[in-house]
Short mmCIF file of C-alpha atoms and ligand atoms in Angstrom, two decimals:
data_model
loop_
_atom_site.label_atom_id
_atom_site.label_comp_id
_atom_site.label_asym_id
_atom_site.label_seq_id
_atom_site.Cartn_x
_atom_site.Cartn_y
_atom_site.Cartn_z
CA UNK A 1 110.89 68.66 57.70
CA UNK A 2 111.40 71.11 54.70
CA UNK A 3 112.54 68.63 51.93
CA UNK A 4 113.39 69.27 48.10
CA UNK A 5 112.99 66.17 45.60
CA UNK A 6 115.26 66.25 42.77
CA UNK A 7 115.03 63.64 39.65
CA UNK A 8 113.92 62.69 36.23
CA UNK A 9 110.33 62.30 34.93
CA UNK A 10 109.28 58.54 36.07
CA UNK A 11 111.88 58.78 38.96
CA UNK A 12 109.20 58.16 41.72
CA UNK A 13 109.61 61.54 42.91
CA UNK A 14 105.65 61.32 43.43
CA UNK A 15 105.05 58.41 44.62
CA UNK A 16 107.44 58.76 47.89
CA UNK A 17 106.49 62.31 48.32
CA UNK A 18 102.85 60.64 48.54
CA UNK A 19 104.09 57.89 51.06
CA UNK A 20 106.30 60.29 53.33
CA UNK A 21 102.98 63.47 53.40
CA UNK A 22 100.71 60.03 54.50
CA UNK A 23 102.75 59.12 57.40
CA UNK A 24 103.90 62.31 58.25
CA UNK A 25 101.37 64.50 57.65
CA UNK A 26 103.75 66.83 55.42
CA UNK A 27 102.10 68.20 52.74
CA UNK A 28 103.40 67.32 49.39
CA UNK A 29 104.03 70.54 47.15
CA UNK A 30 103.97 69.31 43.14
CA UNK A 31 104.41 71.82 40.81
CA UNK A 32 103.00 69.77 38.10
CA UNK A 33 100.12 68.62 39.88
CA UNK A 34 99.44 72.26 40.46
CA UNK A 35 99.83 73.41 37.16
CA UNK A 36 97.42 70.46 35.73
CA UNK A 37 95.07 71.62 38.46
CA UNK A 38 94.50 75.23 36.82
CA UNK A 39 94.80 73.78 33.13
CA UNK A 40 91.82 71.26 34.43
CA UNK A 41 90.27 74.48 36.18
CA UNK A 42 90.59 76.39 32.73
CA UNK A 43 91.71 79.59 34.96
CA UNK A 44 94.10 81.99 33.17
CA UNK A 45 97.47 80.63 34.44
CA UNK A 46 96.35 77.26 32.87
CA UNK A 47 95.57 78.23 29.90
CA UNK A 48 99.18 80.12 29.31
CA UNK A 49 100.86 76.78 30.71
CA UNK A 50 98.80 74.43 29.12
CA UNK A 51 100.90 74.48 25.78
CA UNK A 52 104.32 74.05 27.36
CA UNK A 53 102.65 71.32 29.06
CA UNK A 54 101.77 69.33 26.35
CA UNK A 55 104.87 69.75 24.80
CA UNK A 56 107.01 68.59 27.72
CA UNK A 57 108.77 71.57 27.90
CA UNK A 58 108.81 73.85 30.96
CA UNK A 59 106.46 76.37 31.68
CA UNK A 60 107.66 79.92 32.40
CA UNK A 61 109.45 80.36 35.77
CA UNK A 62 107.25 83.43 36.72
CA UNK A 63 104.02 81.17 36.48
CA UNK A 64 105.22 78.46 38.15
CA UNK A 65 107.30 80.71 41.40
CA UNK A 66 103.34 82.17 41.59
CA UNK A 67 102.01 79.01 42.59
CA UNK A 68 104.73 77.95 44.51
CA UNK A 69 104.55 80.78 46.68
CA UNK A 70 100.88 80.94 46.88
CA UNK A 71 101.09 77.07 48.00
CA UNK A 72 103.71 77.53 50.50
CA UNK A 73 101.74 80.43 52.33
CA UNK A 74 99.03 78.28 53.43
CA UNK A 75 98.94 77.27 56.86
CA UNK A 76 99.53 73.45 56.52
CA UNK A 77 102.70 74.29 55.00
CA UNK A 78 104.02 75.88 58.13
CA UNK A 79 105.28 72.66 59.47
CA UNK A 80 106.75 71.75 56.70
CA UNK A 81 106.73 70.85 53.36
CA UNK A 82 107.95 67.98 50.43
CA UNK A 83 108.42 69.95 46.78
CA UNK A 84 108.16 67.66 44.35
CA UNK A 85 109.32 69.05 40.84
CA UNK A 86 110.16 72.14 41.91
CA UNK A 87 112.93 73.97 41.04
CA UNK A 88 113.29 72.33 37.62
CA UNK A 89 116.31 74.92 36.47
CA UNK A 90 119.26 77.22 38.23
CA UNK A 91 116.91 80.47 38.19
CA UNK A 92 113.91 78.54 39.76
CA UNK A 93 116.78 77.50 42.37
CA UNK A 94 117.92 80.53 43.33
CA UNK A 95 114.18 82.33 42.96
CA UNK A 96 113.32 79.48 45.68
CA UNK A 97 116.58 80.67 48.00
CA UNK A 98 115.08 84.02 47.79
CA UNK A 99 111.38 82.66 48.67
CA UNK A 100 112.83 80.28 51.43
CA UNK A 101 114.86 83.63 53.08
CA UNK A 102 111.64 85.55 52.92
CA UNK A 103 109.39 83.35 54.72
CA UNK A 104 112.07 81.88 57.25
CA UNK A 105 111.76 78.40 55.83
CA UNK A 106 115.26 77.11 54.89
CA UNK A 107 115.77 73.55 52.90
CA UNK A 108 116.62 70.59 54.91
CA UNK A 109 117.56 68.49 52.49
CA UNK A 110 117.37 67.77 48.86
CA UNK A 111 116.91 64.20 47.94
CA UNK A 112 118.46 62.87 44.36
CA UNK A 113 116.21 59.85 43.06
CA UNK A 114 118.72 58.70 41.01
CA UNK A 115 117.68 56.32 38.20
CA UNK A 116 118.71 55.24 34.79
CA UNK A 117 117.07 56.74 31.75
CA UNK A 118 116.29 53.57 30.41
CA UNK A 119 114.14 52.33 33.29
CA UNK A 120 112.70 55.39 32.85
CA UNK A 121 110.93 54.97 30.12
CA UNK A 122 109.35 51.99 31.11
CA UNK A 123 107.90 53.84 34.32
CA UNK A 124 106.39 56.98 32.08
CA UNK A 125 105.13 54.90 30.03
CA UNK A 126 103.39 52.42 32.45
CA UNK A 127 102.16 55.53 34.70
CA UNK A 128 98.43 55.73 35.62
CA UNK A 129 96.75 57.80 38.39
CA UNK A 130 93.06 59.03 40.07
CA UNK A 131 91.62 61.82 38.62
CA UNK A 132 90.46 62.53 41.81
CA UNK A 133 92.67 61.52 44.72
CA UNK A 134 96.23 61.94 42.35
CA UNK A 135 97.26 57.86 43.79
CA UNK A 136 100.36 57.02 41.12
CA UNK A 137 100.10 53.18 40.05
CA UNK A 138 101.89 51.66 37.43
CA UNK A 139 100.61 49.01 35.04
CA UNK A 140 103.71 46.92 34.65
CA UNK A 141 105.00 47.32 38.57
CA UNK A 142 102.53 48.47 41.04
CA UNK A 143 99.18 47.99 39.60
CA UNK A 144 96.29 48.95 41.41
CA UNK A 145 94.46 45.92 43.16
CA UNK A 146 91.47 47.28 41.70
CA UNK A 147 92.78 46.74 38.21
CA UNK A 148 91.87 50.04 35.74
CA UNK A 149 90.11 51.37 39.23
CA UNK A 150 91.93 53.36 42.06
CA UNK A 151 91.89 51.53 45.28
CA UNK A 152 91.76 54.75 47.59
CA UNK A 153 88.32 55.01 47.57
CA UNK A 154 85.36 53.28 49.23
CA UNK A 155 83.33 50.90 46.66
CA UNK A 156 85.65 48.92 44.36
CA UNK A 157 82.65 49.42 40.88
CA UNK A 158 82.82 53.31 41.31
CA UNK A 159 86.18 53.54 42.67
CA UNK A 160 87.39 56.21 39.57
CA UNK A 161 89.15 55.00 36.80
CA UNK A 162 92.39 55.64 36.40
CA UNK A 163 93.88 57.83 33.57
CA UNK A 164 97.16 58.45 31.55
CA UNK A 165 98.37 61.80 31.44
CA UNK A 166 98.66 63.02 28.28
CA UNK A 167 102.17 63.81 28.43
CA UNK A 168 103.68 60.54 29.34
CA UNK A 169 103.05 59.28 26.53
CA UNK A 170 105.74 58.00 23.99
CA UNK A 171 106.24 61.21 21.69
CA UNK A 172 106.21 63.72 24.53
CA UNK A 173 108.44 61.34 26.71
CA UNK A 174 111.76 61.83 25.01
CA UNK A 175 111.19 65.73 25.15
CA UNK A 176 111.11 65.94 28.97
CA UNK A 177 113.72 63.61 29.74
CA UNK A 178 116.01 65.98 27.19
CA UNK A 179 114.65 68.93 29.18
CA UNK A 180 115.76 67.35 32.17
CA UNK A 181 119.17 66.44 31.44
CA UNK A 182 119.77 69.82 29.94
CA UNK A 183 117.53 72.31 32.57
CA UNK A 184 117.52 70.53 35.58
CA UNK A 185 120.44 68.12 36.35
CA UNK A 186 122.40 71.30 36.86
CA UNK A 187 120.44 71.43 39.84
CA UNK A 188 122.77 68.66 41.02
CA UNK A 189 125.53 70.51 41.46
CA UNK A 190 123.86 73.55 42.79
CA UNK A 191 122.70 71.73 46.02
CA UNK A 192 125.99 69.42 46.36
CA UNK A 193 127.64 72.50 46.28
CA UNK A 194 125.47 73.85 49.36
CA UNK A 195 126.15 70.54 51.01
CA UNK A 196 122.36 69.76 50.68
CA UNK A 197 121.84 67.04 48.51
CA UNK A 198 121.54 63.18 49.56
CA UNK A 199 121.28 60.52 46.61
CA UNK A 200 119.45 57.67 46.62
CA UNK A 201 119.04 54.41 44.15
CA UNK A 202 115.92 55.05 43.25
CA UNK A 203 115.88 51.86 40.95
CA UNK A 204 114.44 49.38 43.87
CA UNK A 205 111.12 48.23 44.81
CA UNK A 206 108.84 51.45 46.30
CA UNK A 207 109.08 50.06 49.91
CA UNK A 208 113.14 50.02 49.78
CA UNK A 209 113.15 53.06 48.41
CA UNK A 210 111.08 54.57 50.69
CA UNK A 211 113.57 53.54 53.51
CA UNK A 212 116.20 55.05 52.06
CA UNK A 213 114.45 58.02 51.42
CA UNK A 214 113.33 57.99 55.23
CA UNK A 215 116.95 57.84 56.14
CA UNK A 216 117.81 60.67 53.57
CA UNK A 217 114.74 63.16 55.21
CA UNK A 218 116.28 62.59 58.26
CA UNK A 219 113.04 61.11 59.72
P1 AMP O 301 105.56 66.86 36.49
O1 AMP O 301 104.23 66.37 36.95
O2 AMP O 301 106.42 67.34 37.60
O3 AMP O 301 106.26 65.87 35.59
O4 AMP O 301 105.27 68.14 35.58
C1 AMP O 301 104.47 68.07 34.41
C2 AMP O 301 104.76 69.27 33.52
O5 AMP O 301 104.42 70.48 34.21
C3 AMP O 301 106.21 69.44 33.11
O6 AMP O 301 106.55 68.66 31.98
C4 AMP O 301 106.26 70.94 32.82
O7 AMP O 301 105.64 71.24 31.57
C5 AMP O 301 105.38 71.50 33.92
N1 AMP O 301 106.15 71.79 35.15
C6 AMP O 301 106.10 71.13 36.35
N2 AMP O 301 106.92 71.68 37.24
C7 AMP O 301 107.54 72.70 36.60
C8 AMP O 301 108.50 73.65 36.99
N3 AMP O 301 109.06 73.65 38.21
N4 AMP O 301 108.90 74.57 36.06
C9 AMP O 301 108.37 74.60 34.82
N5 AMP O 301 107.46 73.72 34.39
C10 AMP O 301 107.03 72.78 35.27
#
């Protein structure tokens, strides 16, 4: 299963990419979570992306195709993969066509979580996740059992807490859902075109959605 999740910030892009690599074993490949890894890792590639970051805008395609094809040459990803935020714009796209040739790993499918902007506010906004384990809860509509603690780990006292990144929140919001309208929902067309893309309502509870999505990955 070689899948490609396309949608807005807040769009749950993570969360079901999370669900579908824990019951299939598929690992889930997240730009972003990649990127935060070397910013938190203060290696040289974070600290060039690090400013973009914060600013919600995107970091520069050749950094980001780096990690991308450093990730997708490990072994686990051999049977498959879920990339979650990436491509993000048309070049990215056709740099991952190029990538996908190369290693003999064509798409599957590219899932649409389609959802309106104003709900996804709300969701950015709300957002929380472990620091060490990456588990997404939100505070207003999937809160973690555990309250301001992650519930993925043994020991509910010192269970981690859970943190907000620093780019959902209110200021930085508005700038990534602009760069997302104008960089990446071209991205739309570019896999309906290839008679790729499946769309889903993405504005449901995360189990529905997940069935849906099921349905869409053809598994
Ligand atoms: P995400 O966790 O996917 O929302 O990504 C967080 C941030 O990382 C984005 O706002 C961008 O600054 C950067 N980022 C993630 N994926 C990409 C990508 N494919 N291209 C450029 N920048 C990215």
């Amino acid at each position: 299963m070689r899948l490609v999740l396309l949608g807005a910030p807040g769009s749950g892009k993570g969360t079901q990419a999370q669900r579908l690599r824990d019951d299939k074993g598929i690992p889930q490949v997240s730009s972003g979570d990649l990127l935060r890894d070397a910013v938190a890792r203060g290696t040289e590639l974070g600290k060039r992306a690090k400013a973009a970051m914060d600013a919600g805008e995107l970091v520069s395609d050749e950094i980001v195709l780096g990690l991308i094809r450093e990730r997708l040459s490990r072994p686990d990803a051999a049977k498959g993969f879920i990339l979650d935020g990436y491509p993000r714009n048309v070049a990215q796209a056709a740099a991952l066509d190029r990538l996908l040739v190369d290693i003999g790993q064509p798409v599957d499918a590219v899932v649409l979580m389609d959802v309106d902007t104003k709900v996804l506010f709300q969701r950015l906004t709300g957002r929380r996740s472990c620091p060490e384990c990456g588990k997404v809860f939100n505070i207003y509509s999937s809160p973690s059992p555990r309250g301001d603690r992650c519930d993925n780990h043994p020991g509910a006292a010192e269970a981690p807490l859970l943190v907000q990144r620093a780019d959902d929140r209110e200021d930085v919001i508005g700038n990534r859902l602009k760069v997302y309208e104008s960089q990446t929902r071209p991205l739309v067309e570019h896999y309906r075109a290839r008679g790729l893309l499946k769309v889903l309502n993405a504005d449901q509870s995360v189990e529905r959605v997940y069935a849906e999505f099921l349905k869409a990955a053809g598994g």
